[in-house]
Amino acid sequence: MMVRRGFILFLPRLVGLLVVACCSVSIVYMLACTPKGDNQQLALPRVHSPTVKEGYEAILQEREEQHRNYIISLKKQIAQLKAELQGRSEQLKNVQDQYPDPLDVRLDHSNPEKAQANLLAFLRSQIDKAEVHSGVKLSTEYAVVPFESFTLQKVYQLETGLTRHPEEKPVRKDKRDELIEVIELAIGSLNNPEGDGNAKHRVHTASDFVEGIYRTEKDKGTLYELTFKGDVKHQFKKIVLFRPFGPVMKVKNENVNIADTLINVIVPLAKRASKFRQFMQNFREMGIQQDGRIHLTVVYFGKEQMNEVKSILENTSKLTNFKNFTFIQLNEEFSRGKGLDIGARFWKGSNVVLFFCDVDIYFTAEFLNSCRLNTQPGKKVFYPVLFSQYNPSIIYGHHDSIPSLEQQLVIKKETGFWRDFGFGMTCQYRSDFINIGGFDLDIKGWGGEDVHLYRKYLHSNLIVIRTPVRGLFHLWHEKQCPDELTPEQYKMCMQSKAMNEASHGQLGMLVFRQEIETHLHRQKLSSKKT
C-alpha cells in the first residue's frame, strides 16, 4: 500500500523530467541540423561555430531583402487597382451624367435608415416613370403595352401561343400567387381606409371583386387596377396598385360613381337590315332592359333598306318605351369614319361617353360598365380587344344542330380568337374625341380610319387602356373576296377569310378530311375481320 502511494507521488515528477529531456533534445537537434527548403535556403550555423554571428546577420539581411521586394510588389498591385478603380469611377460618373437619377439614390450601408429611405424613394420614383398618372407619347400602335384582365377564377390574355388559352385559370403558381396577393391587398385597403378614423364601413370580401386589369412595363413594374362593388347600386370602388419589382404600393383608393354616366352607342350602317335586327335584339336586352343608361345613334348611308331599318327602331321604341335614339340619314357613299364622326358631333347634350360600334357586334351589360370605368375625360380612353367568333357551321358541324347565339358566345380556343389587330370598337368621352381632331374624313369605305384615330390617341398624353374584355364579341359573317381584286389582294383576302373561319386545328381537320375518312374506313374493316 505504501509502495503504491509512493509511486503515485513520484509519477508527476517523472513526467516533468521526461518533458524537459525531450525539449532539450529538440533544441540541440534544431541547432545541429541544417534545414532545406523548396528552393535554396542558407544553413543555420552550428552552435559552436566561430561564424555564428556572421551567419545570423546574413540570414536576417536576406530575409529583410525578401520582405522589401514583397512590399514593393504589393505597392505596385495597389497602385494598379487604384488606377483601374479611378477609371471605372469616371465611367460610372459619365453614365450618371448622361442618365441622371432625379432622386440621386445612394445606399449608404453605414446608415441603414438612410439607405432604406433612399430605396423607398427610388421605388416611388418608378411610379412617376411608369404610365400611371399620365400617358406617354408612343411612336406606333405596336409600341403600346396592352393590359390583360382577370377575375377571381379566370385570366383573359392576349398572347396565347399554342399552349395557352385566351381564357384560362392561372396555371403557373407565381401568376396565381401574384393575383391573389394583389386582390388581398386591395381588400385590406378597402377595409382599412386611411384618414377615416373610427368611421364604420361595410366589410369588403373577395366576392365584391368585379374585375381587374394589369400590365407590366419591363423596366418599371406592374400596374394593377382593381374594381370592386360599391356601397350602393351603380357605385364601384377602384384600387390602383403598383409593383415596382418589389413591394406593392397603393397608388389610389377612390369611389367611382357611374350611376349617371350615359353612353352614346354610335353605329354607321348601309343596308344590312337583317344584321341590324339581330343587333337590336342584343341592344334591347343588354342596353335598354339591363343597363338603362344608354343612347343609340344610327348614321345611315343611302336609302336602300332604310325604311326597314327605321321600322325596326320604331318597333323597339314602342315595345320598350325607349326614346333615347337618333337616326341620321346621309345620301352618299358609305364611310365608316365619316358616319362615326357625324354621329359624335351631332350630340348636343353634356359630355358623354361615346361607344363606336358595328352592327355585327354583341356586347353585354358588364361591358358597358367596363366602358364607363375605363374612360375619363382628359385622362383615359378605352380600346377593348374583342373576341372574334369562328364560323359556327364549322365549329359545330359535328353536332346535330348549331346552338343558340348566347350559347355560342364562349371564350375558348376552338370558338374564336382575340382580335388584337382591330381598333374599331372604342370608348372615349366626346370631349376627348373632339379635342383629338376626330376621324380622317378623307378615308372612304371600310377600314383604316380606326387605326388613324388610335394613333392620334397614342401620340397624345392620354392613357390608352388596351385589354381583352369578356363581354364584347365580333359575330361571324361571311367575308367576300371580289373577282376584281388583283391576284395578290385576292390571296390576302382569302388568308384573312381562312383566319376568321376556324382555328388552326379545325382547318387542319378539313384539309385532311379525306385521310381521316380513309383511316376510319380501314379501322372499320379491320374490326369486322377480327
Short mmCIF file of C-alpha atoms in Angstrom, two decimals:
data_model
loop_
_atom_site.label_atom_id
_atom_site.label_comp_id
_atom_site.label_asym_id
_atom_site.label_seq_id
_atom_site.Cartn_x
_atom_site.Cartn_y
_atom_site.Cartn_z
CA MET A 1 0.00 0.00 0.00
CA MET A 2 2.83 2.39 0.93
CA VAL A 3 4.74 1.42 -2.26
CA ARG A 4 1.70 2.26 -4.42
CA ARG A 5 1.24 5.65 -2.69
CA GLY A 6 4.95 6.50 -3.23
CA PHE A 7 4.75 5.56 -6.89
CA ILE A 8 1.74 7.83 -7.40
CA LEU A 9 3.59 10.76 -5.78
CA PHE A 10 6.72 10.15 -7.89
CA LEU A 11 4.82 9.82 -11.24
CA PRO A 12 4.25 13.61 -11.89
CA ARG A 13 7.94 14.31 -11.26
CA LEU A 14 8.92 11.59 -13.73
CA VAL A 15 6.66 13.04 -16.41
CA GLY A 16 8.11 16.52 -15.88
CA LEU A 17 11.68 15.21 -16.23
CA LEU A 18 10.76 13.42 -19.49
CA VAL A 19 9.24 16.64 -20.94
CA VAL A 20 12.39 18.66 -20.09
CA ALA A 21 14.59 16.00 -21.65
CA CYS A 22 12.55 15.96 -24.88
CA CYS A 23 12.68 19.75 -25.19
CA SER A 24 16.48 19.74 -24.72
CA VAL A 25 16.95 17.11 -27.39
CA SER A 26 14.73 19.08 -29.81
CA ILE A 27 16.74 22.28 -29.31
CA VAL A 28 20.07 20.50 -29.85
CA TYR A 29 18.67 18.87 -33.00
CA MET A 30 17.45 22.20 -34.45
CA LEU A 31 20.80 23.87 -33.85
CA ALA A 32 22.83 20.94 -35.13
CA CYS A 33 20.89 20.14 -38.31
CA THR A 34 20.69 22.18 -41.50
CA PRO A 35 17.05 22.52 -42.81
CA LYS A 36 16.40 22.58 -46.57
CA GLY A 37 13.58 24.48 -48.26
CA ASP A 38 11.92 24.01 -51.59
CA ASN A 39 14.40 26.36 -53.27
CA GLN A 40 17.77 27.47 -51.94
CA GLN A 41 18.00 28.24 -48.23
CA LEU A 42 21.08 29.12 -46.10
CA ALA A 43 22.10 26.60 -43.46
CA LEU A 44 21.86 27.60 -39.83
CA PRO A 45 25.32 27.79 -38.28
CA ARG A 46 26.19 25.25 -35.65
CA VAL A 47 26.12 26.40 -32.09
CA HIS A 48 29.86 26.10 -31.53
CA SER A 49 30.82 27.51 -35.00
CA PRO A 50 33.16 30.54 -34.96
CA THR A 51 30.95 32.27 -37.60
CA VAL A 52 27.65 32.16 -35.69
CA LYS A 53 27.17 35.95 -35.57
CA GLU A 54 28.08 36.50 -39.23
CA GLY A 55 25.73 33.65 -40.33
CA TYR A 56 22.70 35.06 -38.49
CA GLU A 57 23.36 38.54 -39.87
CA ALA A 58 23.49 37.15 -43.43
CA ILE A 59 20.21 35.28 -42.93
CA LEU A 60 18.47 38.34 -41.44
CA GLN A 61 19.75 40.55 -44.27
CA GLU A 62 18.44 38.13 -46.88
CA ARG A 63 15.01 37.85 -45.20
CA GLU A 64 14.82 41.66 -44.97
CA GLU A 65 15.55 41.93 -48.71
CA GLN A 66 12.82 39.40 -49.49
CA HIS A 67 10.26 41.32 -47.42
CA ARG A 68 11.30 44.59 -49.05
CA ASN A 69 10.76 43.13 -52.53
CA TYR A 70 7.38 41.71 -51.46
CA ILE A 71 6.26 45.12 -50.15
CA ILE A 72 7.33 46.80 -53.40
CA SER A 73 5.28 44.22 -55.36
CA LEU A 74 2.20 44.85 -53.19
CA LYS A 75 2.51 48.61 -53.66
CA LYS A 76 2.59 48.15 -57.43
CA GLN A 77 -0.55 45.98 -57.34
CA ILE A 78 -2.34 48.52 -55.11
CA ALA A 79 -1.39 51.33 -57.50
CA GLN A 80 -2.75 49.35 -60.46
CA LEU A 81 -6.04 48.62 -58.63
CA LYS A 82 -6.39 52.31 -57.70
CA ALA A 83 -5.91 53.33 -61.32
CA GLU A 84 -8.48 50.77 -62.50
CA LEU A 85 -10.94 51.89 -59.81
CA GLN A 86 -10.46 55.50 -60.83
CA GLY A 87 -11.22 54.60 -64.44
CA ARG A 88 -14.36 52.69 -63.50
CA SER A 89 -15.50 55.59 -61.29
CA GLU A 90 -15.12 58.01 -64.18
CA GLN A 91 -17.11 55.69 -66.47
CA LEU A 92 -19.88 55.44 -63.88
CA LYS A 93 -19.90 59.23 -63.43
CA ASN A 94 -20.24 59.69 -67.20
CA VAL A 95 -23.20 57.30 -67.28
CA GLN A 96 -24.86 59.07 -64.34
CA ASP A 97 -24.31 62.43 -66.02
CA GLN A 98 -25.89 61.08 -69.19
CA TYR A 99 -28.84 59.44 -67.38
CA PRO A 100 -29.26 61.37 -64.15
CA ASP A 101 -31.37 59.85 -61.39
CA PRO A 102 -33.82 62.52 -60.16
CA LEU A 103 -33.63 61.17 -56.65
CA ASP A 104 -29.83 60.60 -56.60
CA VAL A 105 -30.28 57.28 -54.82
CA ARG A 106 -27.31 56.22 -52.69
CA LEU A 107 -27.42 53.17 -50.47
CA ASP A 108 -25.16 54.01 -47.52
CA HIS A 109 -24.71 50.71 -45.66
CA SER A 110 -23.18 52.54 -42.70
CA ASN A 111 -26.56 54.23 -42.20
CA PRO A 112 -29.31 51.59 -42.64
CA GLU A 113 -32.17 54.04 -42.02
CA LYS A 114 -30.93 56.42 -44.71
CA ALA A 115 -30.38 53.52 -47.10
CA GLN A 116 -33.94 52.30 -46.57
CA ALA A 117 -35.34 55.80 -47.09
CA ASN A 118 -33.39 56.18 -50.34
CA LEU A 119 -34.56 52.80 -51.56
CA LEU A 120 -38.21 53.62 -50.85
CA ALA A 121 -37.80 56.96 -52.60
CA PHE A 122 -36.38 55.17 -55.63
CA LEU A 123 -39.24 52.67 -55.73
CA ARG A 124 -41.74 55.51 -55.56
CA SER A 125 -39.96 57.22 -58.44
CA GLN A 126 -40.76 54.13 -60.53
CA ILE A 127 -44.43 55.10 -60.27
CA ASP A 128 -43.66 58.52 -61.74
CA LYS A 129 -41.67 56.94 -64.57
CA ALA A 130 -44.38 54.39 -65.39
CA GLU A 131 -47.57 55.20 -67.33
CA VAL A 132 -49.76 55.52 -64.23
CA HIS A 133 -50.78 59.15 -63.77
CA SER A 134 -50.44 60.28 -67.40
CA GLY A 135 -49.92 58.83 -70.82
CA VAL A 136 -46.64 58.58 -72.69
CA LYS A 137 -46.25 59.58 -76.33
CA LEU A 138 -45.67 56.48 -78.43
CA SER A 139 -44.35 56.21 -81.97
CA THR A 140 -46.60 53.46 -83.38
CA GLU A 141 -49.61 51.34 -82.45
CA TYR A 142 -47.24 48.43 -81.82
CA ALA A 143 -45.41 50.27 -79.03
CA VAL A 144 -48.36 50.25 -76.63
CA VAL A 145 -48.16 47.81 -73.71
CA PRO A 146 -51.61 46.14 -73.55
CA PHE A 147 -53.38 45.24 -70.32
CA GLU A 148 -54.68 41.78 -69.51
CA SER A 149 -57.82 41.29 -67.47
CA PHE A 150 -58.75 38.86 -64.72
CA THR A 151 -61.50 37.81 -62.33
CA LEU A 152 -61.31 35.61 -59.24
CA GLN A 153 -61.27 32.48 -61.37
CA LYS A 154 -60.00 33.35 -64.84
CA VAL A 155 -57.34 35.33 -66.69
CA TYR A 156 -58.10 36.81 -70.12
CA GLN A 157 -54.85 37.10 -72.04
CA LEU A 158 -53.69 38.19 -75.47
CA GLU A 159 -50.53 36.17 -76.01
CA THR A 160 -51.90 32.64 -76.13
CA GLY A 161 -49.46 30.75 -78.35
CA LEU A 162 -50.01 27.02 -78.76
CA THR A 163 -50.10 26.04 -75.08
CA ARG A 164 -52.10 28.88 -73.52
CA HIS A 165 -55.76 29.72 -73.97
CA PRO A 166 -57.48 33.11 -74.37
CA GLU A 167 -59.42 32.38 -71.17
CA GLU A 168 -57.89 30.13 -68.54
CA LYS A 169 -57.26 29.58 -64.87
CA PRO A 170 -53.75 30.73 -63.94
CA VAL A 171 -51.68 27.56 -64.21
CA ARG A 172 -48.34 28.95 -63.09
CA LYS A 173 -48.03 29.26 -59.32
CA ASP A 174 -46.26 32.61 -59.48
CA LYS A 175 -49.12 34.10 -61.51
CA ARG A 176 -51.73 32.70 -59.12
CA ASP A 177 -49.86 33.98 -56.08
CA GLU A 178 -49.35 37.37 -57.70
CA LEU A 179 -53.05 37.96 -58.41
CA ILE A 180 -54.19 36.56 -55.06
CA GLU A 181 -51.77 38.86 -53.24
CA VAL A 182 -52.98 41.90 -55.18
CA ILE A 183 -56.65 41.14 -54.50
CA GLU A 184 -55.97 40.58 -50.78
CA LEU A 185 -54.03 43.85 -50.53
CA ALA A 186 -56.82 45.72 -52.28
CA ILE A 187 -59.45 44.25 -49.93
CA GLY A 188 -57.28 45.20 -46.96
CA SER A 189 -57.04 48.74 -48.27
CA LEU A 190 -60.81 48.95 -48.70
CA ASN A 191 -61.46 47.69 -45.18
CA ASN A 192 -58.83 49.95 -43.61
CA PRO A 193 -59.16 53.30 -45.42
CA GLU A 194 -56.68 55.99 -44.45
CA GLY A 195 -57.89 59.11 -42.68
CA ASP A 196 -61.34 57.85 -41.70
CA GLY A 197 -60.52 57.19 -38.06
CA ASN A 198 -63.14 55.04 -36.38
CA ALA A 199 -65.81 55.57 -39.06
CA LYS A 200 -67.82 52.42 -39.81
CA HIS A 201 -67.60 50.86 -43.26
CA ARG A 202 -69.03 47.83 -44.93
CA VAL A 203 -66.56 44.96 -44.77
CA HIS A 204 -65.49 44.00 -48.29
CA THR A 205 -64.68 40.43 -49.25
CA ALA A 206 -63.38 38.69 -52.36
CA SER A 207 -66.98 38.25 -53.56
CA ASP A 208 -67.14 42.04 -54.08
CA PHE A 209 -64.33 41.88 -56.64
CA VAL A 210 -65.70 42.57 -60.14
CA GLU A 211 -62.64 42.52 -62.39
CA GLY A 212 -59.08 43.75 -62.67
CA ILE A 213 -56.64 44.70 -65.38
CA TYR A 214 -52.86 44.66 -65.20
CA ARG A 215 -49.80 45.19 -67.35
CA THR A 216 -46.04 45.10 -66.82
CA GLU A 217 -43.58 47.66 -68.11
CA LYS A 218 -40.38 45.66 -68.13
CA ASP A 219 -38.14 48.44 -66.80
CA LYS A 220 -40.53 49.86 -64.21
CA GLY A 221 -43.01 47.45 -62.67
CA THR A 222 -46.55 46.09 -62.84
CA LEU A 223 -49.64 48.28 -62.68
CA TYR A 224 -52.90 46.82 -61.33
CA GLU A 225 -56.35 48.43 -61.48
CA LEU A 226 -58.98 46.51 -59.49
CA THR A 227 -62.72 47.23 -59.43
CA PHE A 228 -64.99 46.27 -56.52
CA LYS A 229 -68.69 46.66 -55.85
CA GLY A 230 -69.51 49.89 -54.04
CA ASP A 231 -71.89 50.58 -51.18
CA VAL A 232 -74.90 51.36 -53.39
CA LYS A 233 -76.13 50.38 -56.84
CA HIS A 234 -74.10 51.71 -59.77
CA GLN A 235 -71.25 52.66 -57.46
CA PHE A 236 -67.89 51.00 -57.66
CA LYS A 237 -64.63 51.23 -55.79
CA LYS A 238 -61.38 51.23 -57.74
CA ILE A 239 -57.99 50.39 -56.23
CA VAL A 240 -54.81 51.16 -58.18
CA LEU A 241 -51.69 49.27 -57.11
CA PHE A 242 -48.16 49.24 -58.47
CA ARG A 243 -45.40 46.69 -58.02
CA PRO A 244 -42.03 48.36 -58.75
CA PHE A 245 -40.28 45.00 -58.89
CA GLY A 246 -40.69 44.95 -55.13
CA PRO A 247 -43.46 45.50 -52.58
CA VAL A 248 -46.86 46.54 -53.94
CA MET A 249 -47.59 50.22 -53.34
CA LYS A 250 -51.07 51.69 -53.18
CA VAL A 251 -51.48 54.47 -55.72
CA LYS A 252 -55.11 55.38 -55.42
CA ASN A 253 -58.27 54.49 -53.50
CA GLU A 254 -61.31 56.20 -54.93
CA ASN A 255 -65.06 55.86 -55.29
CA VAL A 256 -66.27 55.74 -58.90
CA ASN A 257 -69.95 56.59 -59.29
CA ILE A 258 -71.24 55.75 -62.75
CA ALA A 259 -74.95 55.92 -61.94
CA ASP A 260 -75.44 58.97 -64.19
CA THR A 261 -72.82 58.13 -66.85
CA LEU A 262 -74.62 57.94 -70.19
CA ILE A 263 -73.18 56.01 -73.13
CA ASN A 264 -73.98 57.05 -76.69
CA VAL A 265 -73.64 53.98 -78.94
CA ILE A 266 -72.92 55.15 -82.49
CA VAL A 267 -73.49 52.67 -85.34
CA PRO A 268 -72.73 53.54 -89.00
CA LEU A 269 -74.86 51.47 -91.36
CA ALA A 270 -75.66 50.84 -95.03
CA LYS A 271 -78.24 48.16 -95.95
CA ARG A 272 -77.72 45.01 -93.79
CA ALA A 273 -81.23 45.28 -92.29
CA SER A 274 -81.25 41.63 -91.11
CA LYS A 275 -77.99 42.15 -89.20
CA PHE A 276 -79.41 45.33 -87.69
CA ARG A 277 -82.45 43.39 -86.44
CA GLN A 278 -80.12 40.94 -84.67
CA PHE A 279 -78.12 43.86 -83.25
CA MET A 280 -81.27 45.50 -81.87
CA GLN A 281 -82.25 42.31 -80.06
CA ASN A 282 -78.92 42.47 -78.23
CA PHE A 283 -79.26 46.24 -77.68
CA ARG A 284 -82.77 45.89 -76.27
CA GLU A 285 -81.80 43.17 -73.78
CA MET A 286 -78.41 44.47 -72.64
CA GLY A 287 -78.64 48.19 -73.29
CA ILE A 288 -82.25 49.04 -72.53
CA GLN A 289 -83.50 46.38 -70.12
CA GLN A 290 -80.36 45.62 -68.09
CA ASP A 291 -78.33 48.85 -68.28
CA GLY A 292 -80.80 51.65 -68.96
CA ARG A 293 -78.25 54.49 -69.21
CA ILE A 294 -77.76 54.39 -72.95
CA HIS A 295 -78.46 56.31 -76.15
CA LEU A 296 -78.35 54.92 -79.69
CA THR A 297 -77.27 56.94 -82.75
CA VAL A 298 -77.67 55.27 -86.15
CA VAL A 299 -75.98 57.00 -89.10
CA TYR A 300 -77.48 55.51 -92.26
CA PHE A 301 -75.97 55.84 -95.74
CA GLY A 302 -78.27 55.71 -98.76
CA LYS A 303 -81.94 54.82 -98.95
CA GLU A 304 -81.92 51.13 -99.78
CA GLN A 305 -83.47 49.13 -96.86
CA MET A 306 -83.67 52.41 -94.90
CA ASN A 307 -87.40 52.08 -94.20
CA GLU A 308 -86.89 48.57 -92.85
CA VAL A 309 -84.15 49.81 -90.50
CA LYS A 310 -86.32 52.72 -89.30
CA SER A 311 -89.21 50.31 -88.72
CA ILE A 312 -87.00 48.09 -86.51
CA LEU A 313 -86.04 51.16 -84.47
CA GLU A 314 -89.64 52.32 -84.09
CA ASN A 315 -90.90 48.88 -83.08
CA THR A 316 -88.18 48.63 -80.41
CA SER A 317 -89.15 52.08 -79.15
CA LYS A 318 -92.81 51.11 -78.83
CA LEU A 319 -92.15 47.76 -77.14
CA THR A 320 -89.71 49.14 -74.57
CA ASN A 321 -90.84 52.79 -74.34
CA PHE A 322 -87.30 53.70 -75.38
CA LYS A 323 -86.95 57.25 -76.73
CA ASN A 324 -83.17 57.75 -76.47
CA PHE A 325 -82.23 57.21 -80.09
CA THR A 326 -81.21 59.36 -83.05
CA PHE A 327 -81.48 58.44 -86.72
CA ILE A 328 -79.30 60.36 -89.19
CA GLN A 329 -79.62 59.69 -92.92
CA LEU A 330 -76.90 60.61 -95.46
CA ASN A 331 -77.29 60.39 -99.23
CA GLU A 332 -73.71 59.49 -100.06
CA GLU A 333 -71.25 56.63 -100.34
CA PHE A 334 -70.70 54.66 -97.15
CA SER A 335 -67.76 55.77 -94.99
CA ARG A 336 -67.45 54.30 -91.53
CA GLY A 337 -65.19 57.08 -90.28
CA LYS A 338 -67.48 59.81 -91.53
CA GLY A 339 -70.56 58.12 -90.06
CA LEU A 340 -68.97 57.85 -86.61
CA ASP A 341 -67.62 61.42 -86.80
CA ILE A 342 -71.00 62.88 -87.75
CA GLY A 343 -72.76 60.84 -85.06
CA ALA A 344 -70.31 62.04 -82.38
CA ARG A 345 -70.58 65.72 -83.37
CA PHE A 346 -74.39 65.57 -83.68
CA TRP A 347 -74.73 65.13 -79.92
CA LYS A 348 -75.74 68.41 -78.25
CA GLY A 349 -76.05 67.34 -74.62
CA SER A 350 -73.42 67.35 -71.88
CA ASN A 351 -70.15 65.47 -72.16
CA VAL A 352 -70.97 61.82 -72.88
CA VAL A 353 -69.11 58.53 -73.33
CA LEU A 354 -69.06 57.51 -76.99
CA PHE A 355 -69.02 53.82 -77.88
CA PHE A 356 -68.14 53.35 -81.55
CA CYS A 357 -69.81 50.11 -82.56
CA ASP A 358 -70.58 47.99 -85.63
CA VAL A 359 -73.76 46.15 -86.48
CA ASP A 360 -72.08 42.72 -86.19
CA ILE A 361 -71.02 43.30 -82.57
CA TYR A 362 -72.55 41.66 -79.48
CA PHE A 363 -71.99 43.29 -76.08
CA THR A 364 -73.08 42.60 -72.51
CA ALA A 365 -74.22 44.96 -69.75
CA GLU A 366 -70.97 44.23 -67.92
CA PHE A 367 -69.03 45.53 -70.90
CA LEU A 368 -70.95 48.82 -70.78
CA ASN A 369 -69.79 49.27 -67.19
CA SER A 370 -66.21 48.46 -68.27
CA CYS A 371 -66.61 51.13 -70.93
CA ARG A 372 -67.56 53.67 -68.23
CA LEU A 373 -64.90 52.59 -65.74
CA ASN A 374 -62.02 52.72 -68.22
CA THR A 375 -62.70 56.16 -69.65
CA GLN A 376 -62.06 59.53 -68.02
CA PRO A 377 -62.30 62.92 -69.74
CA GLY A 378 -58.88 64.37 -70.42
CA LYS A 379 -57.24 61.29 -68.90
CA LYS A 380 -58.10 57.88 -70.38
CA VAL A 381 -59.62 56.27 -73.47
CA PHE A 382 -60.64 52.62 -73.74
CA TYR A 383 -59.64 50.32 -76.61
CA PRO A 384 -61.01 46.87 -75.73
CA VAL A 385 -59.81 43.77 -77.57
CA LEU A 386 -62.93 41.87 -78.55
CA PHE A 387 -63.31 38.13 -79.02
CA SER A 388 -63.92 37.23 -82.67
CA GLN A 389 -66.19 34.26 -83.36
CA TYR A 390 -65.27 31.49 -85.80
CA ASN A 391 -67.74 30.12 -88.38
CA PRO A 392 -70.40 28.28 -86.30
CA SER A 393 -71.15 25.83 -89.13
CA ILE A 394 -67.52 24.59 -88.92
CA ILE A 395 -67.23 24.72 -85.12
CA TYR A 396 -70.48 22.83 -84.54
CA GLY A 397 -70.54 20.89 -87.82
CA HIS A 398 -70.37 17.55 -86.00
CA HIS A 399 -73.34 18.49 -83.76
CA ASP A 400 -76.96 17.71 -84.51
CA SER A 401 -77.74 21.43 -84.58
CA ILE A 402 -75.97 24.75 -84.09
CA PRO A 403 -76.56 26.15 -80.55
CA SER A 404 -78.30 29.46 -79.94
CA LEU A 405 -76.27 32.65 -80.26
CA GLU A 406 -75.99 33.10 -76.47
CA GLN A 407 -74.65 29.53 -76.14
CA GLN A 408 -72.08 30.15 -78.86
CA LEU A 409 -70.55 33.14 -77.08
CA VAL A 410 -67.92 31.31 -75.05
CA ILE A 411 -64.26 32.28 -74.93
CA LYS A 412 -62.31 29.19 -75.97
CA LYS A 413 -59.52 28.41 -78.36
CA GLU A 414 -61.87 26.34 -80.51
CA THR A 415 -64.59 29.02 -80.77
CA GLY A 416 -62.67 32.18 -81.68
CA PHE A 417 -59.66 34.42 -81.08
CA TRP A 418 -58.76 37.77 -79.57
CA ARG A 419 -58.99 40.32 -82.38
CA ASP A 420 -55.91 42.20 -81.26
CA PHE A 421 -55.30 43.68 -84.71
CA GLY A 422 -58.62 45.58 -84.69
CA PHE A 423 -59.12 49.07 -83.25
CA GLY A 424 -62.65 49.90 -84.41
CA MET A 425 -64.56 49.31 -81.16
CA THR A 426 -63.59 52.03 -78.71
CA CYS A 427 -64.96 54.09 -75.82
CA GLN A 428 -63.95 57.68 -75.12
CA TYR A 429 -65.53 60.87 -73.89
CA ARG A 430 -66.87 63.14 -76.60
CA SER A 431 -64.62 65.99 -75.41
CA ASP A 432 -61.51 63.85 -75.97
CA PHE A 433 -62.71 62.80 -79.41
CA ILE A 434 -63.33 66.42 -80.46
CA ASN A 435 -60.04 67.67 -78.97
CA ILE A 436 -58.01 64.96 -80.72
CA GLY A 437 -59.44 66.02 -84.07
CA GLY A 438 -61.88 63.18 -84.78
CA PHE A 439 -61.63 60.86 -87.78
CA ASP A 440 -59.77 61.42 -91.03
CA LEU A 441 -62.72 62.10 -93.35
CA ASP A 442 -60.63 61.55 -96.48
CA ILE A 443 -60.73 57.79 -95.85
CA LYS A 444 -63.52 56.14 -97.86
CA GLY A 445 -65.20 52.78 -97.42
CA TRP A 446 -64.45 50.43 -94.52
CA GLY A 447 -61.14 50.25 -92.70
CA GLY A 448 -58.15 52.45 -91.97
CA GLU A 449 -59.98 55.19 -90.10
CA ASP A 450 -59.85 53.28 -86.81
CA VAL A 451 -56.04 52.86 -86.87
CA HIS A 452 -55.62 56.54 -87.71
CA LEU A 453 -57.69 57.61 -84.68
CA TYR A 454 -55.90 55.08 -82.46
CA ARG A 455 -52.53 56.52 -83.43
CA LYS A 456 -53.76 60.02 -82.58
CA TYR A 457 -54.51 58.91 -79.03
CA LEU A 458 -51.15 57.12 -78.76
CA HIS A 459 -49.37 60.31 -79.80
CA SER A 460 -51.22 62.30 -77.12
CA ASN A 461 -50.75 62.36 -73.34
CA LEU A 462 -53.95 60.39 -72.76
CA ILE A 463 -53.68 56.91 -71.24
CA VAL A 464 -54.84 54.24 -73.71
CA ILE A 465 -56.39 51.25 -71.94
CA ARG A 466 -55.89 48.26 -74.22
CA THR A 467 -57.16 44.99 -72.77
CA PRO A 468 -59.16 41.90 -73.80
CA VAL A 469 -62.70 42.01 -72.42
CA ARG A 470 -65.02 39.10 -71.82
CA GLY A 471 -68.24 40.89 -72.76
CA LEU A 472 -67.58 42.09 -76.33
CA PHE A 473 -67.86 39.74 -79.33
CA HIS A 474 -67.48 40.06 -83.08
CA LEU A 475 -70.11 37.80 -84.65
CA TRP A 476 -69.01 35.73 -87.59
CA HIS A 477 -70.18 36.75 -91.05
CA GLU A 478 -69.05 35.53 -94.42
CA LYS A 479 -66.21 37.50 -95.95
CA GLN A 480 -66.48 38.16 -99.66
CA CYS A 481 -63.39 38.32 -101.89
CA PRO A 482 -64.46 40.03 -105.17
CA ASP A 483 -63.10 38.85 -108.52
CA GLU A 484 -61.89 42.34 -109.44
CA LEU A 485 -59.12 42.09 -106.82
CA THR A 486 -55.56 41.60 -108.05
CA PRO A 487 -54.05 38.12 -107.53
CA GLU A 488 -52.02 39.39 -104.55
CA GLN A 489 -55.04 41.16 -102.99
CA TYR A 490 -57.22 38.10 -103.57
CA LYS A 491 -54.64 35.89 -101.86
CA MET A 492 -54.50 38.21 -98.84
CA CYS A 493 -58.30 38.33 -98.71
CA MET A 494 -58.53 34.54 -98.71
CA GLN A 495 -55.91 34.30 -95.95
CA SER A 496 -57.93 36.72 -93.84
CA LYS A 497 -61.05 34.71 -94.58
CA ALA A 498 -59.35 31.47 -93.50
CA MET A 499 -58.17 33.04 -90.24
CA ASN A 500 -61.75 34.05 -89.43
CA GLU A 501 -63.28 30.72 -90.42
CA ALA A 502 -61.84 28.35 -87.84
CA SER A 503 -58.89 27.52 -85.62
CA HIS A 504 -55.65 26.02 -86.88
CA GLY A 505 -56.68 22.55 -85.73
CA GLN A 506 -60.18 22.76 -87.20
CA LEU A 507 -58.88 23.91 -90.57
CA GLY A 508 -56.40 21.05 -90.45
CA MET A 509 -59.25 18.59 -89.96
CA LEU A 510 -60.92 19.97 -93.09
CA VAL A 511 -57.70 19.75 -95.13
CA PHE A 512 -57.04 16.15 -94.05
CA ARG A 513 -60.67 15.06 -94.06
CA GLN A 514 -60.11 12.52 -96.85
CA GLU A 515 -57.22 10.91 -94.98
CA ILE A 516 -59.26 10.78 -91.77
CA GLU A 517 -62.22 9.13 -93.53
CA THR A 518 -59.88 6.59 -95.17
CA HIS A 519 -58.36 5.75 -91.79
CA LEU A 520 -61.78 5.32 -90.18
CA HIS A 521 -62.88 3.07 -93.06
CA ARG A 522 -59.79 0.85 -92.62
CA GLN A 523 -60.38 0.64 -88.88
CA LYS A 524 -63.96 -0.43 -89.51
CA LEU A 525 -62.89 -3.18 -91.93
CA SER A 526 -60.20 -4.36 -89.52
CA SER A 527 -62.67 -4.65 -86.65
CA LYS A 528 -65.05 -6.73 -88.82
CA LYS A 529 -62.28 -9.24 -89.69
CA THR A 530 -61.46 -9.79 -86.01
#
